[in-house]
Short mmCIF file of C-alpha atoms in Angstrom, two decimals:
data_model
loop_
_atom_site.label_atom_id
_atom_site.label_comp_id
_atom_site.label_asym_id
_atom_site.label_seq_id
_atom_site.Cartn_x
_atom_site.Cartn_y
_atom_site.Cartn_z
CA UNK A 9 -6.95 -58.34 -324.17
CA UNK A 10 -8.50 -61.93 -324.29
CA UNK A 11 -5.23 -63.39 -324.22
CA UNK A 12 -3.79 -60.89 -321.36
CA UNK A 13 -6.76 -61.81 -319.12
CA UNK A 14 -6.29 -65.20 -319.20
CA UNK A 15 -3.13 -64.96 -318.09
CA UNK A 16 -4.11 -63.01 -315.43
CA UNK A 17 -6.35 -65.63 -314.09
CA UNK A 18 -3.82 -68.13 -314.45
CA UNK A 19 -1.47 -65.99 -312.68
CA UNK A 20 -3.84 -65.61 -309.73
CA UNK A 21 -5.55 -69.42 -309.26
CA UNK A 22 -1.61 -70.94 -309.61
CA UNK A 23 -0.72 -68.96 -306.66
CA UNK A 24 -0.63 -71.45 -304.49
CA UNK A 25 1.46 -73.71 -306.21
CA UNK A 26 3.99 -71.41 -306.92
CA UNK A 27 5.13 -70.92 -303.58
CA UNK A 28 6.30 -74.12 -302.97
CA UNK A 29 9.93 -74.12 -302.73
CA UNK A 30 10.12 -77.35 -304.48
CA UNK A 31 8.95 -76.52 -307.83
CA UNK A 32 11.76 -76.93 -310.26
CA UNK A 33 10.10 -75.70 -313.33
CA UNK A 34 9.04 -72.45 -311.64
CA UNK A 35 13.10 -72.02 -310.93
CA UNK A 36 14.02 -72.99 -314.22
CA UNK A 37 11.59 -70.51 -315.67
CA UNK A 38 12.65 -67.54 -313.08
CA UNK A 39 16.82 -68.45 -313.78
CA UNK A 40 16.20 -68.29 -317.58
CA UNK A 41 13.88 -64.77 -317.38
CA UNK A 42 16.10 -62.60 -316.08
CA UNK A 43 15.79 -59.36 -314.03
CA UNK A 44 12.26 -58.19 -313.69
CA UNK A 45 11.61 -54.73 -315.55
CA UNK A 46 12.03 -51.56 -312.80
CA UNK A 47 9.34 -50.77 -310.86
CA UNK A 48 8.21 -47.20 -311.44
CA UNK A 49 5.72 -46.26 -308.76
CA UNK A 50 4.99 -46.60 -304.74
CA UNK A 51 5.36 -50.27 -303.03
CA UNK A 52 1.73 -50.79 -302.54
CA UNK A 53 -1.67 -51.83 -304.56
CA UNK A 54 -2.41 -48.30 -306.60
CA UNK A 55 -2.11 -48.18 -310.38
CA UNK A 56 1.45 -45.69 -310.99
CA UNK A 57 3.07 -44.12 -313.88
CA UNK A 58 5.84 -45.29 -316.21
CA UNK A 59 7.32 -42.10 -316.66
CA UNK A 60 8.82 -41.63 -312.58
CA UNK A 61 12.82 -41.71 -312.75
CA UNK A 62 13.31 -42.58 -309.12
CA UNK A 63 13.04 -45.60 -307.10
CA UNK A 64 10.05 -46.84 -305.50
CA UNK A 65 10.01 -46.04 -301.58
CA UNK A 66 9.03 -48.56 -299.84
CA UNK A 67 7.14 -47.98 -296.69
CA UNK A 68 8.50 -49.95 -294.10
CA UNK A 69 5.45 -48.37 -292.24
CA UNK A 70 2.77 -49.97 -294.23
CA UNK A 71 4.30 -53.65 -294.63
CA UNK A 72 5.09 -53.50 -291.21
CA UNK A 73 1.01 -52.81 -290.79
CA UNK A 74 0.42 -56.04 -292.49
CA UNK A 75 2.06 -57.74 -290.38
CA UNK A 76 0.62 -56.06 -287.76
CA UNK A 77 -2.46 -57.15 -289.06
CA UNK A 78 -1.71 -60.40 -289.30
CA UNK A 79 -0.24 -61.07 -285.93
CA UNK A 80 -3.29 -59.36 -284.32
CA UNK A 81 -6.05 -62.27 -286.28
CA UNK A 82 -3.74 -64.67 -285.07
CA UNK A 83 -3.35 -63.50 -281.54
CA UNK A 84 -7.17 -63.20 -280.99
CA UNK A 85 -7.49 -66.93 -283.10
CA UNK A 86 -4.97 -68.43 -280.57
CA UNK A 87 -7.00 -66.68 -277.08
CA UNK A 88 -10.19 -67.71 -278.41
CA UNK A 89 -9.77 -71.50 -278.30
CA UNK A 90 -9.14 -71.01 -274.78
CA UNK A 91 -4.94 -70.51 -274.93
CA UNK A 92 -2.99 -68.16 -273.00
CA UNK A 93 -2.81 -64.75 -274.22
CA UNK A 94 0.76 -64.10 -275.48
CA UNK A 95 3.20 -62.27 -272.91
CA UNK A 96 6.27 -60.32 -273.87
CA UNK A 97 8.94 -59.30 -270.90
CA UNK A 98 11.74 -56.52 -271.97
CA UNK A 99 14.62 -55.89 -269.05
CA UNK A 100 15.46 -52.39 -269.78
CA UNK A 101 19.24 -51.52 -268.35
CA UNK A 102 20.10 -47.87 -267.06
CA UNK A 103 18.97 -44.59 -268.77
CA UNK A 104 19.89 -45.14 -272.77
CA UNK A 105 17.15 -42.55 -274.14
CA UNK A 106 17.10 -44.35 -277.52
CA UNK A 107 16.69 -47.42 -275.62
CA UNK A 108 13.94 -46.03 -273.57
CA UNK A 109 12.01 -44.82 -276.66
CA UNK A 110 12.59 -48.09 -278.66
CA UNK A 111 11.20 -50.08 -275.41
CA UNK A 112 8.22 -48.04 -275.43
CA UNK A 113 7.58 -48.41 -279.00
CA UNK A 114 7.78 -52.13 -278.60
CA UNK A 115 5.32 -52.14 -275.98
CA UNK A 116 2.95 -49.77 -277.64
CA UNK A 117 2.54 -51.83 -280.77
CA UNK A 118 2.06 -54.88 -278.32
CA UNK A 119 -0.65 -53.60 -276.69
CA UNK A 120 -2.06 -52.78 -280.29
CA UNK A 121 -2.24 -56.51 -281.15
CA UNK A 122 -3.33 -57.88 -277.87
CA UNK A 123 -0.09 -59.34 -276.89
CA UNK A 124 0.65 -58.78 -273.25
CA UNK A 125 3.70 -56.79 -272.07
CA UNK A 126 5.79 -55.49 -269.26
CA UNK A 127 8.91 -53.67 -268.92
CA UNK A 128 11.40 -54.80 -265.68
CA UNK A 129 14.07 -51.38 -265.39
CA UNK A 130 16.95 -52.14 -263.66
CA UNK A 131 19.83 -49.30 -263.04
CA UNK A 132 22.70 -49.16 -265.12
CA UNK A 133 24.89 -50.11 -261.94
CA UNK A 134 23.07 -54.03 -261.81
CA UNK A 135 25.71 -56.28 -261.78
CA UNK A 136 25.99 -58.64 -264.10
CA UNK A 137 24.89 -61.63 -261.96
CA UNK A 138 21.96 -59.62 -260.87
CA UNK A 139 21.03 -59.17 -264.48
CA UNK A 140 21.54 -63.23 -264.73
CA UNK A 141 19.66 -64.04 -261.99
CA UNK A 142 16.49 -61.82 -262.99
CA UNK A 143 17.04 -63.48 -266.44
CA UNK A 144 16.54 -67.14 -265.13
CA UNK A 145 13.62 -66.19 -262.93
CA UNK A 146 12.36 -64.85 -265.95
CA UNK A 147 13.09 -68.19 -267.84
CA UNK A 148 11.19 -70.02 -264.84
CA UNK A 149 8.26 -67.99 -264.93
CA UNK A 150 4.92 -69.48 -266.79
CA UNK A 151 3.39 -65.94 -267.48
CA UNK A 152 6.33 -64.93 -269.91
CA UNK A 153 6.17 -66.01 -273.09
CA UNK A 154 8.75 -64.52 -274.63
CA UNK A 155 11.39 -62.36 -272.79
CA UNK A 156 14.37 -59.94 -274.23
CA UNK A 157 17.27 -57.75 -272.67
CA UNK A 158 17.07 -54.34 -274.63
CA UNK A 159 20.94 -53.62 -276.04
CA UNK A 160 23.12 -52.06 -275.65
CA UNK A 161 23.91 -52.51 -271.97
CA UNK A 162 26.64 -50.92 -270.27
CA UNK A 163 30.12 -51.86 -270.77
CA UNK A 164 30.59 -53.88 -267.54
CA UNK A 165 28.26 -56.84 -268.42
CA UNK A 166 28.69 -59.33 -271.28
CA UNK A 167 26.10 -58.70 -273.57
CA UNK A 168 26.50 -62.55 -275.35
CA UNK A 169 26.49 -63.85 -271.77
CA UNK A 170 22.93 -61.86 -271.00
CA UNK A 171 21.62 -63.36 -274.24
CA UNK A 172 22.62 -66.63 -273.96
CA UNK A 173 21.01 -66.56 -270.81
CA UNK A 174 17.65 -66.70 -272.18
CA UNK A 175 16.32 -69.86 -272.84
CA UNK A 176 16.37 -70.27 -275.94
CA UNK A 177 12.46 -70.80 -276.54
CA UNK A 178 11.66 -67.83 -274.78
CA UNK A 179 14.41 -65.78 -277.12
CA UNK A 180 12.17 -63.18 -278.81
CA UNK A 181 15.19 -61.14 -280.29
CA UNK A 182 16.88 -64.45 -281.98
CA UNK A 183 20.50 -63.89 -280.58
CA UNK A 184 20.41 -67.22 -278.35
CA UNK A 185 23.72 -68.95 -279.48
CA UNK A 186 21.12 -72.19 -279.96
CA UNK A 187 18.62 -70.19 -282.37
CA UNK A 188 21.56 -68.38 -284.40
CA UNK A 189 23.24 -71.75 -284.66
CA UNK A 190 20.13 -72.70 -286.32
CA UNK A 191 19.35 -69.94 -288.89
CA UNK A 192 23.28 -71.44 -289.70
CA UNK A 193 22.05 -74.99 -290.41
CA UNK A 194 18.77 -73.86 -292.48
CA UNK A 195 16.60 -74.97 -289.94
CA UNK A 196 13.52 -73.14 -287.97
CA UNK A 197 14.49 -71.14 -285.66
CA UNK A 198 13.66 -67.65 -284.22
CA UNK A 199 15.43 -64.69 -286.62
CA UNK A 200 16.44 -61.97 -285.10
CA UNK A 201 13.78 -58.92 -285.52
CA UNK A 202 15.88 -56.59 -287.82
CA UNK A 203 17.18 -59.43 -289.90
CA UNK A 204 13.75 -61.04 -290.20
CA UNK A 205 12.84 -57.55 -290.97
CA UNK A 206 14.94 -57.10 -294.14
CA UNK A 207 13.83 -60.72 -295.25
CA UNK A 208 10.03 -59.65 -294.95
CA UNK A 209 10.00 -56.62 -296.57
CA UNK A 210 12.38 -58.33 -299.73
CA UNK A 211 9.57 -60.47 -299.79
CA UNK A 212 6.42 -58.44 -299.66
CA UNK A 213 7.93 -55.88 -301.80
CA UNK A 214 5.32 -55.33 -304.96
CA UNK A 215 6.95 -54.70 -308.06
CA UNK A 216 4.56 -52.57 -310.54
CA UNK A 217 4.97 -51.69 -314.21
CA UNK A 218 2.48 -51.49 -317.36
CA UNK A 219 -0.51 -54.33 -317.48
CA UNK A 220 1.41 -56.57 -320.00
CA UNK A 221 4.55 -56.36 -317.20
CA UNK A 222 2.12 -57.02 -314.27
CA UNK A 223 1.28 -60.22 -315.53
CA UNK A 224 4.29 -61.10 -315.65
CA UNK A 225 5.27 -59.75 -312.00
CA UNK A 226 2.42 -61.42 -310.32
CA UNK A 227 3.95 -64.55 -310.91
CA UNK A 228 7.62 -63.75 -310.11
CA UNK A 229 7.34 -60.58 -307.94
CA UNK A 230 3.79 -60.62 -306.07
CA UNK A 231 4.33 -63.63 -304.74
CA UNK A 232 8.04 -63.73 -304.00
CA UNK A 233 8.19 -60.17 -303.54
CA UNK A 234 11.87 -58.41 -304.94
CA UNK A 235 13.58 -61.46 -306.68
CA UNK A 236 16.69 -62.59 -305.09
CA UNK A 237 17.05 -65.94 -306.50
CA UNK A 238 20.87 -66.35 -308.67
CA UNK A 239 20.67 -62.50 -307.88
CA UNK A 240 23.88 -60.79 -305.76
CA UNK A 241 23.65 -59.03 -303.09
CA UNK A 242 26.09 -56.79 -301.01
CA UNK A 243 25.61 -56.71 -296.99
CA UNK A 244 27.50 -53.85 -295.75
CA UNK A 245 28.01 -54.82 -292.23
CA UNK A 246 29.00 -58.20 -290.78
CA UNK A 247 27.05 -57.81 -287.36
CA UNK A 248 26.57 -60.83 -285.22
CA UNK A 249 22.39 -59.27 -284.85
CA UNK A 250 22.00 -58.06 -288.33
CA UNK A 251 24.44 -58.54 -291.18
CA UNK A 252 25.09 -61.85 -290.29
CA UNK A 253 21.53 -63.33 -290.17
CA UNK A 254 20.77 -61.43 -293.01
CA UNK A 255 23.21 -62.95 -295.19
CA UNK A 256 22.31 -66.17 -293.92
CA UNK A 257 18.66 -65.76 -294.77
CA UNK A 258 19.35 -64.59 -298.43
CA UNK A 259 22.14 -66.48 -299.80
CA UNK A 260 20.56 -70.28 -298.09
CA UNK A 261 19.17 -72.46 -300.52
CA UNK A 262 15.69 -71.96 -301.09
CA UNK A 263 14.70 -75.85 -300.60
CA UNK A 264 16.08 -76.36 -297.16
CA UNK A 265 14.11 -77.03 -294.47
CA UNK A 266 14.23 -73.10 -293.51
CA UNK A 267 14.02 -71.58 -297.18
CA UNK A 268 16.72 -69.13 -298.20
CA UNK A 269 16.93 -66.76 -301.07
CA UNK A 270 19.50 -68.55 -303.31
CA UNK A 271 21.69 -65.14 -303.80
CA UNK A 272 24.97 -65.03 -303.92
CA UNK A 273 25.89 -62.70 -300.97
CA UNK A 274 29.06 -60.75 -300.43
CA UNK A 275 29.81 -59.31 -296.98
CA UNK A 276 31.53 -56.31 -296.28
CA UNK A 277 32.45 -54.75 -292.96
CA UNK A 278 34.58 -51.51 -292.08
CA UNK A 279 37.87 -53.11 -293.13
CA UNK A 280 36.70 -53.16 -296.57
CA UNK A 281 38.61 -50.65 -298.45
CA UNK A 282 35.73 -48.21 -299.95
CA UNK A 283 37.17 -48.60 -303.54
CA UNK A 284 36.64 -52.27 -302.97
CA UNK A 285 33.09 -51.67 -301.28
CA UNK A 286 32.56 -49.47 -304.51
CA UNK A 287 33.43 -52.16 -306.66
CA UNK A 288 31.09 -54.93 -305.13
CA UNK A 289 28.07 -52.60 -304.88
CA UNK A 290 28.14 -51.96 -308.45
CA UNK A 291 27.56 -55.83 -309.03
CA UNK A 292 24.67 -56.00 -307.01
CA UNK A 293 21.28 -56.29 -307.50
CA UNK A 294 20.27 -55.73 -304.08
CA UNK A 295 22.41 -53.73 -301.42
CA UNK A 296 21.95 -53.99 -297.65
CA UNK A 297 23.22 -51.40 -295.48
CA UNK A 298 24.15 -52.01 -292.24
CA UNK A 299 27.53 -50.44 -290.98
CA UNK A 300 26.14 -47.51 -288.93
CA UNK A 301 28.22 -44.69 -291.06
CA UNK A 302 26.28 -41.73 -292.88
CA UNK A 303 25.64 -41.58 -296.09
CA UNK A 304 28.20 -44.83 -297.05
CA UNK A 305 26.47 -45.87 -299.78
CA UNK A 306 26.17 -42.97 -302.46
CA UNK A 307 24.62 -42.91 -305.90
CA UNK A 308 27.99 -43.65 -307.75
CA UNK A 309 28.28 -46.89 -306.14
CA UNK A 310 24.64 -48.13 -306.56
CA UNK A 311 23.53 -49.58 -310.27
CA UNK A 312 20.77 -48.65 -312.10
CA UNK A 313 17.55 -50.48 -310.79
CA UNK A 314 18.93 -52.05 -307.77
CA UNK A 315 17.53 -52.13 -304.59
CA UNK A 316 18.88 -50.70 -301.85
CA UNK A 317 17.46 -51.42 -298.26
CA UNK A 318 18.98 -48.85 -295.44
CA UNK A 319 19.52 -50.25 -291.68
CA UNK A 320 21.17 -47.70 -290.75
CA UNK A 321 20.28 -45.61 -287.67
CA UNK A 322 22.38 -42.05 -286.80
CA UNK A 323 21.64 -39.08 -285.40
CA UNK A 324 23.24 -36.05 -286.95
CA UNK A 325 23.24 -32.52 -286.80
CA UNK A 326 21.12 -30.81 -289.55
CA UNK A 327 22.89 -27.30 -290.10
CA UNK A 328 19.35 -25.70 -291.31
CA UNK A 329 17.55 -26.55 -288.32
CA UNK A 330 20.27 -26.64 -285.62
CA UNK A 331 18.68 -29.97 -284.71
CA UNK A 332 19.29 -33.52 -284.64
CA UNK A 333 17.88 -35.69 -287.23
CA UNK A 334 18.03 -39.34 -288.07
CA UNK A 335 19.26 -40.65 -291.05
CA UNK A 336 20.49 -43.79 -292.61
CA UNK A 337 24.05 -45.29 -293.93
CA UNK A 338 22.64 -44.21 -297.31
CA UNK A 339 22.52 -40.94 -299.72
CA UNK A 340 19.08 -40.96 -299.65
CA UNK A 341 17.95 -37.74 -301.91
CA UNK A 342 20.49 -39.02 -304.76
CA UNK A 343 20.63 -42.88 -304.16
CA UNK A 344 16.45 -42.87 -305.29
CA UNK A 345 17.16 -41.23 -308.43
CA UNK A 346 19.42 -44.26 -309.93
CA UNK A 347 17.92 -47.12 -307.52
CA UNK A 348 14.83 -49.59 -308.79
CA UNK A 349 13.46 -49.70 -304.73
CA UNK A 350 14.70 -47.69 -301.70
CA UNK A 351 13.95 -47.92 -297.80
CA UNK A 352 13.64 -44.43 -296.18
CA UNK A 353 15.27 -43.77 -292.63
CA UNK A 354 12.69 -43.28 -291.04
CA UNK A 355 9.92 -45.11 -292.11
CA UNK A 356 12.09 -48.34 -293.75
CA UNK A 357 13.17 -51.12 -291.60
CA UNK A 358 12.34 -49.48 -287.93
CA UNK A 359 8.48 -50.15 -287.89
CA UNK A 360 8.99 -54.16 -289.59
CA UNK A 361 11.89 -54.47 -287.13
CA UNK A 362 9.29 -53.62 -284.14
CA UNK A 363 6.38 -55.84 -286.32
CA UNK A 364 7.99 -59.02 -286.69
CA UNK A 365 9.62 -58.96 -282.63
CA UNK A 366 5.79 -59.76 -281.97
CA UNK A 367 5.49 -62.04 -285.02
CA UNK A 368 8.23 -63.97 -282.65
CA UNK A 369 6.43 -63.46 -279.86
CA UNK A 370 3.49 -65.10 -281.02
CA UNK A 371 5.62 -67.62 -282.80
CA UNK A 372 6.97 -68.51 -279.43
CA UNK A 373 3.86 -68.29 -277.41
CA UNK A 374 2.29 -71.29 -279.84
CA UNK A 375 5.87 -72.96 -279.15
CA UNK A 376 5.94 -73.50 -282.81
CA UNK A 377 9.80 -73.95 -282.63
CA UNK A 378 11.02 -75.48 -279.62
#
């Protein structure tokens, strides 16, 4: 017990200098240790049992709290020295009531963390110079710090022309051609939400196992959250907003200026035969969902332990209830009892997605990037 307490302690005062990205022992040491043991119990700080058979569930809902958290300290931190208090703009386009209801969400948690908001609702008519012209006012004007167009917008008006449109240091949402161009290169630059989103919750993910396993986990998995380094990874979906910037994030070397997660990364899309998809899946260590189909990924194609991460957002018809329900693009019920982690839909990536939009916002209000 001695020995295992000291190691502990070691574990928790070296903290610090294991998360810089430069340490080459520390990556020796994690390429030559191998996969961490599977986590039996809930992503968060209680003791759990060995004995579960199903993946941990992470709750996108309490990471995304953190954050929350976080960004709130920071925002009151950055007012009380006498700065101007964060200010997010959303144009909301015609009478999408999924867009309506994400808006409001956005605005509500805003609110919660002292940053600032409006919403600007034009019809779904606006031309698209209208829409560019309100944009550039936008641009022009000192109160707004950071300023998005909610998508989709209606088929007559070029969505990449609306986004590139915003100047680029007022881009909350990340899909300026100058910030994606960026997250290319490995240098700082605002994600977008739902990308950054994935990222964040691979990286506060706690793994959890027996005392003698936690020690060891502190140092790999506490700190660097699910391990992705020499690990592979499937994206399923090659999205210009999500599976792209996601596979950019994890497969970037972890010593560039903009640290990656040194995977090796295989995109799919819907062109991807599924025996083929099947096939990759089955490699990975960590699967990303993204492809907006139902129930894609099932348990077949999933190995033991992996972790599987759900972006997926559809609304089905439930034949018990006659009602529409929202699901994922994965088998949930069956996927958790062969998975190591699982994101639920709801619950998973929504709330982080919504969390770190105002971690941009703040990031853009201290100008931090441009």
């Amino acid at each position: 017990m001695a020995a295992a307490t000291t190691a502990f302690s070691f574990a928790s005062s070296s903290s610090s200098a294991l998360l810089r990205p430069g340490l080459a022992p520390l990556r020796r040491w994690r390429a030559l240790t191998g996969p961490a043991p599977r986590a039996a119990c809930s992503a968060s700080s209680s003791p759990c049992s060995a004995d579960s058979d199903e993946a941990t569930v992470i709750s996108g809902t309490k990471l995304a709290n953190q954050v929350l958290q976080e960004v709130q300290r920071d925002v009151e931190s950055w007012v009380s020295v006498g700065n101007k208090r964060p200010h997010l703009t959303v144009i909301l386009v015609g009478d999408n009531p999924a867009s309506h209801i994400y808006v409001r969400n956005k605005i509500k948690a805003a609110a919660a963390v002292g940053i600032s908001s409006e919403i600007i609702v034009r019809p779904k008519d606006i031309s698209e110079e209208e829409l560019l012209d309100l944009t550039v006012q936008l641009n022009k004007d000192s109160r707004v710090s950071g300023l998005l167009v909610q998508l989709p917008l209606p088929d007559h008006i070029d969505e990449r022309r609306v986004c590139n449109a915003i100047a680029p240091e007022k881009d909350v949402d990340g899909f300026h051609i100058m910030n994606i161009g960026r997250l290319c290169l490995d240098q700082p630059s605002i994600i977008p939400a739902t990308a950054a989103a994935v990222w964040e919750i691979i990286k506060r993910t706690v793994l959890q196992g027996t005392f003698c396993a936690l020690v060891y986990l502190l140092i790999i998995c506490e700190i660097e959250g699910i391990p992705t380094f020499g690990k592979n990874v499937v994206v399923a979906g090659r999205s210009k907003n999500v599976g792209m910037p996601v596979s950019m994030l994890l497969h970037t070397d972890g010593e560039h200026e903009r640290p990656g997660g040194d995977a090796t990364v295989t995109i799919t899309h819907r062109y991807t035969p599924k025996e083929q998809l099947k096939i990759h899946t089955q490699l990975a260590d960590i699967v990303i969902v993204a492809a907006g189909v139902p129930k894609l990924i099932t348990t077949d194609m999933v190995k033991e332990g992996a972790a599987v991460i759900d972006v997926g957002i559809n609304h089905i018809h439930d034949p018990l209830t006659g009602k529409t329900k929202l699901v994922g693009d994965v088998d949930f019920e069956e996927v958790k009892k062969k998975a190591g982690f699982i994101t639920p839909v709801p619950g998973g990536v929504g709330p982080m997605t919504v969390a770190m939009l105002l971690k941009n916002t703040l990031l853009v209000a201290k100008k931090l990037i441009y």
